[in-house]
Amino acid sequence: MGFACGIVGLPNVGKSTLLNALSSAKADAQNFPFCTIEPNVAVVAVPDRRLDAVAATCALDRRVHATIRFVDIAGLVRGASRGEGLGNQFLAHVREVDALAHVVRCFSDENVAHVDGRVDPTGDVETVRTELALKDLETVERRLERARKQSKGGDPQERMAVVLCERLLSHLDAGQPARSFKAGGPREQELVEELRLLTNKPVFYVANVDESALPDVDRDQRVLELRRHVEPDQGVVVPICASLEAQIEELEPEERPEFLESVGLTESGLVRVIRVGYELLGLITFLTKNETEVRAWTLPRGNTAWDAAGKIHTDIQRGFIKAEVTRFDDLVRLGSDSRCREAGLTAIEGRDYVVRDGDVVLFRFNL
């Protein structure tokens, strides 16, 4: 299914409007809580100008972008960890995604109700954080109870789990997310991962602002307040106007640059959202080309050429012989594969080669 970034937040903050702008999956965006009951999913192309540059070296018209999934998850309310509202469904869906885009309301609109009756970005962030943390506390407490019972038989793994869970509970009780917890070694880290804790997921914040705030958004008081609040957790804030982004996506591509300029923007806010989501998931892009197309592929950072081959097709992975790797900058600078080979800039790599972002790869294989 690929990597997924969950769009979370309180009801009526602009999550479904954001998803509508991200894709043609027209999620229902009505002005009442819980209009999103089942997660809506958008498969989103990752903007990458390198595709055009590589295509120009071999006169190919077809370009296929790498993709990630964005999942719009039902709005959370206070008490979700105890099942309030659609809390159980919300938390179950959060558990299934790899990272979180937390949409925070920073706009004023008396026609769009706020679930708590006021616009308070930091308060909204804390409501979501608290509910995720409470669910994590419940998860760790259950695991600790099981570990204590099973450790009585002398199981060393369960004894270690007792110590780990006690430390993890203290960490969560202090208001710290699981992602900042320092495991004592590979086995402890493995146990933490097995718990699938909600606050262990990387998160960034989408500040949904008024259109009028866009020309000078870095001075918007709500955006500044939000940035100050999430800085201790190394949170990245991406300001956008979701309703305006939805309008932009309805325009013809050739009309968009002029419209962006008219509202004081150089690029769509969605491009930044997709970019940050991609980086947060720890992904890189490698490129391939053949007689018909140039294609970008998604790969977790640190993966090997053998892993990359499997992304394309299991047959290529199974019959892997070697990977011919050229750096993007070298290919564009010299203009062709043959010139890169003549200059000694195309490397022959084995299956354990760690793929770098921007590698242009030709796989040799034999079935």
Short mmCIF file of C-alpha atoms in Angstrom, two decimals:
data_model
loop_
_atom_site.label_atom_id
_atom_site.label_comp_id
_atom_site.label_asym_id
_atom_site.label_seq_id
_atom_site.Cartn_x
_atom_site.Cartn_y
_atom_site.Cartn_z
CA MET A 1 0.00 0.00 0.00
CA GLY A 2 2.98 2.36 0.36
CA PHE A 3 3.65 5.01 2.98
CA ALA A 4 0.77 6.94 4.53
CA CYS A 5 0.57 10.31 6.24
CA GLY A 6 -2.57 10.74 8.36
CA ILE A 7 -4.31 14.12 8.36
CA VAL A 8 -5.50 14.67 11.95
CA GLY A 9 -6.98 17.44 14.07
CA LEU A 10 -10.16 18.60 15.74
CA PRO A 11 -13.42 18.71 13.74
CA ASN A 12 -13.94 21.67 11.38
CA VAL A 13 -10.29 22.71 11.11
CA GLY A 14 -10.02 22.06 7.34
CA LYS A 15 -8.78 18.46 7.11
CA SER A 16 -11.19 17.33 4.40
CA THR A 17 -10.75 20.62 2.51
CA LEU A 18 -7.01 19.98 2.54
CA LEU A 19 -7.49 16.45 1.21
CA ASN A 20 -9.79 17.78 -1.53
CA ALA A 21 -7.02 20.12 -2.59
CA LEU A 22 -4.40 17.35 -2.44
CA SER A 23 -6.27 15.09 -4.82
CA SER A 24 -9.38 14.48 -6.83
CA ALA A 25 -10.79 12.41 -3.93
CA LYS A 26 -13.59 14.84 -3.11
CA ALA A 27 -14.10 14.22 0.59
CA ASP A 28 -17.27 15.58 2.18
CA ALA A 29 -16.39 18.90 3.85
CA GLN A 30 -19.57 19.90 5.68
CA ASN A 31 -19.75 22.27 8.64
CA PHE A 32 -20.35 19.75 11.43
CA PRO A 33 -18.21 17.35 13.43
CA PHE A 34 -17.64 13.76 12.27
CA CYS A 35 -18.59 14.28 8.62
CA THR A 36 -15.54 12.13 7.88
CA ILE A 37 -16.33 8.71 9.35
CA GLU A 38 -14.28 6.36 7.18
CA PRO A 39 -10.83 7.64 6.24
CA ASN A 40 -10.68 9.20 2.79
CA VAL A 41 -7.44 8.40 1.00
CA ALA A 42 -5.55 10.48 -1.55
CA VAL A 43 -2.62 9.09 -3.53
CA VAL A 44 -0.57 12.22 -4.15
CA ALA A 45 2.21 12.82 -6.67
CA VAL A 46 5.40 14.18 -5.12
CA PRO A 47 6.51 17.34 -7.00
CA ASP A 48 9.98 16.77 -8.47
CA ARG A 49 11.51 18.92 -11.22
CA ARG A 50 14.29 16.37 -11.67
CA LEU A 51 11.91 14.27 -13.79
CA ASP A 52 11.76 17.01 -16.44
CA ALA A 53 15.53 17.42 -16.40
CA VAL A 54 16.20 13.69 -16.83
CA ALA A 55 13.52 13.43 -19.54
CA ALA A 56 15.29 16.22 -21.46
CA THR A 57 18.45 14.09 -21.68
CA CYS A 58 16.66 11.35 -23.61
CA ALA A 59 13.75 13.16 -25.34
CA LEU A 60 11.02 11.34 -23.41
CA ASP A 61 7.60 12.89 -22.86
CA ARG A 62 6.14 10.50 -20.29
CA ARG A 63 7.03 11.28 -16.66
CA VAL A 64 5.72 9.29 -13.68
CA HIS A 65 6.06 10.88 -10.25
CA ALA A 66 6.71 9.14 -6.95
CA THR A 67 3.62 9.07 -4.71
CA ILE A 68 2.62 9.03 -1.06
CA ARG A 69 -0.79 8.53 0.53
CA PHE A 70 -2.59 11.11 2.64
CA VAL A 71 -5.41 9.76 4.82
CA ASP A 72 -8.11 12.09 6.16
CA ILE A 73 -9.05 10.78 9.61
CA ALA A 74 -12.25 11.61 11.54
CA GLY A 75 -11.99 14.70 13.76
CA LEU A 76 -10.95 14.03 17.34
CA VAL A 77 -12.64 15.54 20.40
CA ARG A 78 -11.73 15.73 24.06
CA GLY A 79 -12.33 12.31 25.65
CA ALA A 80 -11.49 10.34 22.49
CA SER A 81 -9.14 8.09 24.48
CA ARG A 82 -12.22 7.03 26.49
CA GLY A 83 -14.30 6.50 23.33
CA GLU A 84 -15.99 9.94 23.17
CA GLY A 85 -17.27 10.98 19.75
CA LEU A 86 -15.64 8.71 17.19
CA GLY A 87 -12.62 8.31 19.44
CA ASN A 88 -12.05 4.59 19.07
CA GLN A 89 -12.26 4.76 15.27
CA PHE A 90 -10.02 7.84 15.19
CA LEU A 91 -7.32 6.26 17.32
CA ALA A 92 -7.44 2.97 15.39
CA HIS A 93 -6.95 4.82 12.10
CA VAL A 94 -4.07 6.87 13.55
CA ARG A 95 -2.36 3.62 14.51
CA GLU A 96 -2.34 2.50 10.85
CA VAL A 97 -0.48 5.48 9.35
CA ASP A 98 3.26 6.17 9.34
CA ALA A 99 3.30 9.90 10.13
CA LEU A 100 0.86 12.68 11.03
CA ALA A 101 -0.04 16.00 9.43
CA HIS A 102 -1.80 17.81 12.29
CA VAL A 103 -4.12 20.49 10.85
CA VAL A 104 -4.61 23.39 13.27
CA ARG A 105 -7.27 26.07 12.85
CA CYS A 106 -5.69 29.52 12.63
CA PHE A 107 -8.54 31.20 10.71
CA SER A 108 -11.61 33.12 11.88
CA ASP A 109 -14.99 32.35 10.34
CA GLU A 110 -18.24 32.74 12.28
CA ASN A 111 -19.94 30.50 9.71
CA VAL A 112 -17.67 27.55 10.59
CA ALA A 113 -18.28 26.29 14.10
CA HIS A 114 -15.38 25.41 16.37
CA VAL A 115 -15.99 22.34 18.49
CA ASP A 116 -14.92 24.29 21.62
CA GLY A 117 -16.45 27.60 20.57
CA ARG A 118 -13.16 29.51 20.14
CA VAL A 119 -10.07 29.71 17.91
CA ASP A 120 -7.13 28.59 20.03
CA PRO A 121 -4.28 26.91 18.09
CA THR A 122 -2.20 25.84 21.09
CA GLY A 123 -5.26 24.62 22.96
CA ASP A 124 -6.28 22.54 19.95
CA VAL A 125 -2.80 21.03 19.69
CA GLU A 126 -2.84 20.10 23.36
CA THR A 127 -6.28 18.46 23.06
CA VAL A 128 -5.02 16.12 20.35
CA ARG A 129 -1.67 15.52 22.05
CA THR A 130 -3.38 14.69 25.34
CA GLU A 131 -5.77 12.17 23.83
CA LEU A 132 -2.98 10.41 21.94
CA ALA A 133 -0.84 10.33 25.09
CA LEU A 134 -3.68 8.96 27.23
CA LYS A 135 -4.23 6.14 24.75
CA ASP A 136 -0.48 5.40 24.80
CA LEU A 137 -0.50 5.28 28.59
CA GLU A 138 -3.30 2.74 28.43
CA THR A 139 -1.37 0.66 25.89
CA VAL A 140 1.84 0.66 27.95
CA GLU A 141 -0.01 -0.13 31.19
CA ARG A 142 -1.60 -3.19 29.58
CA ARG A 143 1.77 -4.36 28.29
CA LEU A 144 3.35 -3.80 31.72
CA GLU A 145 0.67 -5.86 33.42
CA ARG A 146 1.27 -8.72 30.98
CA ALA A 147 5.05 -8.46 31.36
CA ARG A 148 4.84 -8.62 35.16
CA LYS A 149 2.76 -11.80 35.01
CA GLN A 150 4.99 -13.53 32.46
CA SER A 151 8.26 -12.46 34.10
CA LYS A 152 7.37 -14.46 37.20
CA GLY A 153 8.33 -17.56 35.25
CA GLY A 154 11.84 -16.18 34.75
CA ASP A 155 11.49 -15.07 31.13
CA PRO A 156 14.39 -12.59 30.63
CA GLN A 157 12.63 -10.82 27.74
CA GLU A 158 9.59 -10.14 29.90
CA ARG A 159 11.77 -8.92 32.77
CA MET A 160 13.32 -6.47 30.36
CA ALA A 161 9.82 -5.47 29.19
CA VAL A 162 8.86 -4.67 32.80
CA VAL A 163 11.79 -2.29 33.20
CA LEU A 164 11.19 -0.73 29.78
CA CYS A 165 7.45 -0.19 30.33
CA GLU A 166 8.04 1.38 33.75
CA ARG A 167 10.52 3.84 32.21
CA LEU A 168 8.19 4.51 29.30
CA LEU A 169 5.24 5.18 31.63
CA SER A 170 7.31 7.74 33.56
CA HIS A 171 8.27 9.39 30.28
CA LEU A 172 4.65 9.62 29.07
CA ASP A 173 3.41 10.72 32.51
CA ALA A 174 5.83 13.65 32.32
CA GLY A 175 4.01 14.84 29.19
CA GLN A 176 6.70 13.68 26.75
CA PRO A 177 5.79 11.89 23.50
CA ALA A 178 7.08 8.38 22.88
CA ARG A 179 9.12 9.61 19.89
CA SER A 180 11.50 11.41 22.32
CA PHE A 181 11.97 8.29 24.49
CA LYS A 182 15.53 6.93 24.46
CA ALA A 183 15.58 3.14 24.26
CA GLY A 184 18.51 1.35 25.91
CA GLY A 185 19.44 -0.73 22.88
CA PRO A 186 18.13 -2.52 19.77
CA ARG A 187 15.94 -4.97 21.69
CA GLU A 188 14.34 -2.22 23.76
CA GLN A 189 13.75 -0.21 20.59
CA GLU A 190 12.13 -3.27 19.04
CA LEU A 191 9.79 -3.58 22.03
CA VAL A 192 8.83 0.09 21.75
CA GLU A 193 8.07 -0.36 18.04
CA GLU A 194 5.93 -3.42 18.81
CA LEU A 195 3.68 -1.24 21.00
CA ARG A 196 2.80 0.93 17.95
CA LEU A 197 2.39 3.98 20.16
CA LEU A 198 0.51 6.93 18.69
CA THR A 199 2.91 9.56 20.04
CA ASN A 200 5.84 7.67 18.52
CA LYS A 201 4.81 8.80 15.03
CA PRO A 202 6.61 11.78 13.48
CA VAL A 203 4.33 14.81 13.17
CA PHE A 204 4.23 18.20 11.46
CA TYR A 205 1.66 20.95 11.76
CA VAL A 206 -0.43 22.55 9.02
CA ALA A 207 -1.56 26.01 10.12
CA ASN A 208 -4.81 26.66 8.23
CA VAL A 209 -4.91 30.46 8.02
CA ASP A 210 -7.21 33.16 6.62
CA GLU A 211 -6.52 34.08 3.01
CA SER A 212 -5.83 37.65 4.16
CA ALA A 213 -2.92 36.40 6.30
CA LEU A 214 -1.01 34.81 3.38
CA PRO A 215 0.98 37.85 2.13
CA ASP A 216 2.68 38.22 5.53
CA VAL A 217 1.96 34.82 7.08
CA ASP A 218 5.22 34.62 9.04
CA ARG A 219 4.01 37.52 11.16
CA ASP A 220 0.54 36.14 11.76
CA GLN A 221 0.05 36.00 15.54
CA ARG A 222 -1.66 32.59 15.52
CA VAL A 223 1.06 31.08 13.35
CA LEU A 224 3.76 32.57 15.60
CA GLU A 225 1.97 31.22 18.67
CA LEU A 226 1.74 27.77 17.12
CA ARG A 227 5.43 27.75 16.15
CA ARG A 228 6.52 28.73 19.65
CA HIS A 229 4.34 26.00 21.12
CA VAL A 230 5.63 23.12 18.97
CA GLU A 231 9.31 24.13 18.81
CA PRO A 232 10.29 22.08 21.92
CA ASP A 233 9.03 18.97 20.07
CA GLN A 234 10.97 20.06 16.95
CA GLY A 235 7.64 20.53 15.18
CA VAL A 236 7.62 22.00 11.67
CA VAL A 237 4.73 24.39 10.88
CA VAL A 238 3.50 24.76 7.28
CA PRO A 239 1.03 27.67 6.87
CA ILE A 240 -1.60 27.29 4.14
CA CYS A 241 -5.11 28.48 3.37
CA ALA A 242 -6.87 25.19 2.64
CA SER A 243 -9.94 26.79 1.05
CA LEU A 244 -7.72 28.83 -1.31
CA GLU A 245 -5.68 25.71 -2.17
CA ALA A 246 -8.91 23.94 -3.12
CA GLN A 247 -9.73 26.85 -5.48
CA ILE A 248 -6.26 26.69 -7.02
CA GLU A 249 -6.62 22.99 -7.76
CA GLU A 250 -9.83 23.69 -9.71
CA LEU A 251 -7.95 25.98 -12.10
CA GLU A 252 -6.31 24.85 -15.31
CA PRO A 253 -2.55 24.30 -14.78
CA GLU A 254 -1.61 27.22 -17.05
CA GLU A 255 -3.84 29.57 -14.99
CA ARG A 256 -2.30 28.74 -11.63
CA PRO A 257 0.96 30.78 -11.72
CA GLU A 258 -0.91 34.03 -12.40
CA PHE A 259 -3.45 33.27 -9.67
CA LEU A 260 -0.69 32.45 -7.15
CA GLU A 261 1.03 35.73 -7.97
CA SER A 262 -2.24 37.64 -7.47
CA VAL A 263 -2.50 36.36 -3.87
CA GLY A 264 1.19 36.91 -3.08
CA LEU A 265 2.43 33.31 -3.37
CA THR A 266 5.33 31.88 -5.36
CA GLU A 267 4.16 28.26 -5.06
CA SER A 268 1.17 26.34 -3.79
CA GLY A 269 1.12 25.59 -0.07
CA LEU A 270 0.25 22.03 -1.02
CA VAL A 271 3.72 21.59 -2.52
CA ARG A 272 5.22 22.37 0.89
CA VAL A 273 2.78 20.03 2.65
CA ILE A 274 3.67 17.15 0.31
CA ARG A 275 7.39 17.88 0.56
CA VAL A 276 7.42 18.02 4.36
CA GLY A 277 5.27 14.88 4.60
CA TYR A 278 7.67 13.04 2.29
CA GLU A 279 10.71 14.12 4.31
CA LEU A 280 9.02 13.30 7.61
CA LEU A 281 8.39 9.76 6.41
CA GLY A 282 12.14 9.38 5.87
CA LEU A 283 11.77 8.82 2.12
CA ILE A 284 14.10 9.46 -0.79
CA THR A 285 13.54 9.32 -4.55
CA PHE A 286 15.53 7.37 -7.11
CA LEU A 287 14.92 7.65 -10.85
CA THR A 288 14.75 5.16 -13.71
CA LYS A 289 14.22 5.53 -17.44
CA ASN A 290 13.55 3.27 -20.37
CA GLU A 291 12.42 3.60 -23.97
CA THR A 292 9.04 5.11 -23.00
CA GLU A 293 9.24 6.96 -19.67
CA VAL A 294 11.17 8.54 -16.84
CA ARG A 295 9.90 7.43 -13.46
CA ALA A 296 10.52 8.47 -9.85
CA TRP A 297 10.35 5.80 -7.16
CA THR A 298 9.86 6.10 -3.40
CA LEU A 299 12.35 4.36 -1.12
CA PRO A 300 13.03 4.56 2.64
CA ARG A 301 16.31 6.32 3.38
CA GLY A 302 19.09 3.78 3.98
CA ASN A 303 17.66 1.08 1.68
CA THR A 304 19.85 -0.81 -0.75
CA ALA A 305 19.93 -1.36 -4.49
CA TRP A 306 18.40 -4.79 -3.90
CA ASP A 307 15.50 -3.14 -2.01
CA ALA A 308 15.10 -0.61 -4.82
CA ALA A 309 14.96 -3.38 -7.42
CA GLY A 310 12.06 -4.93 -5.51
CA LYS A 311 10.17 -1.63 -5.65
CA ILE A 312 10.10 -1.92 -9.42
CA HIS A 313 9.34 -5.64 -9.72
CA THR A 314 9.97 -8.79 -7.71
CA ASP A 315 11.44 -10.43 -10.84
CA ILE A 316 14.11 -7.71 -11.06
CA GLN A 317 14.95 -8.23 -7.40
CA ARG A 318 15.07 -12.00 -7.71
CA GLY A 319 17.34 -11.90 -10.75
CA PHE A 320 19.45 -8.92 -9.61
CA ILE A 321 22.95 -8.83 -11.14
CA LYS A 322 24.09 -5.23 -10.71
CA ALA A 323 22.92 -1.61 -10.67
CA GLU A 324 24.40 1.04 -12.95
CA VAL A 325 24.17 4.26 -10.96
CA THR A 326 24.60 7.83 -12.20
CA ARG A 327 24.13 10.90 -10.05
CA PHE A 328 21.37 13.23 -11.23
CA ASP A 329 23.66 16.29 -11.29
CA ASP A 330 26.23 14.48 -13.43
CA LEU A 331 23.64 13.26 -15.93
CA VAL A 332 22.08 16.71 -16.38
CA ARG A 333 25.48 18.42 -16.58
CA LEU A 334 26.85 16.06 -19.25
CA GLY A 335 23.52 15.51 -20.99
CA SER A 336 23.57 11.77 -21.70
CA ASP A 337 24.26 8.31 -20.27
CA SER A 338 27.05 7.67 -22.77
CA ARG A 339 28.97 10.80 -21.78
CA CYS A 340 28.62 9.89 -18.09
CA ARG A 341 30.03 6.41 -18.81
CA GLU A 342 32.90 7.88 -20.85
CA ALA A 343 33.71 10.26 -17.97
CA GLY A 344 33.71 7.40 -15.47
CA LEU A 345 30.71 8.84 -13.64
CA THR A 346 28.46 5.78 -13.93
CA ALA A 347 29.26 3.35 -11.12
CA ILE A 348 28.63 -0.40 -11.13
CA GLU A 349 27.11 -1.27 -7.76
CA GLY A 350 26.11 -4.52 -6.08
CA ARG A 351 22.98 -5.40 -4.15
CA ASP A 352 24.27 -3.86 -0.87
CA TYR A 353 24.81 -0.38 -2.31
CA VAL A 354 22.86 2.20 -0.29
CA VAL A 355 20.75 4.22 -2.72
CA ARG A 356 21.02 8.01 -2.46
CA ASP A 357 18.34 10.59 -3.19
CA GLY A 358 18.55 11.53 -6.86
CA ASP A 359 20.36 8.41 -8.08
CA VAL A 360 19.47 7.49 -11.66
CA VAL A 361 19.60 3.69 -11.74
CA LEU A 362 19.61 1.05 -14.46
CA PHE A 363 19.12 -2.46 -13.09
CA ARG A 364 20.69 -5.46 -14.80
CA PHE A 365 19.02 -8.75 -14.01
CA ASN A 366 18.66 -12.29 -15.28
CA LEU A 367 15.72 -14.66 -14.74
#
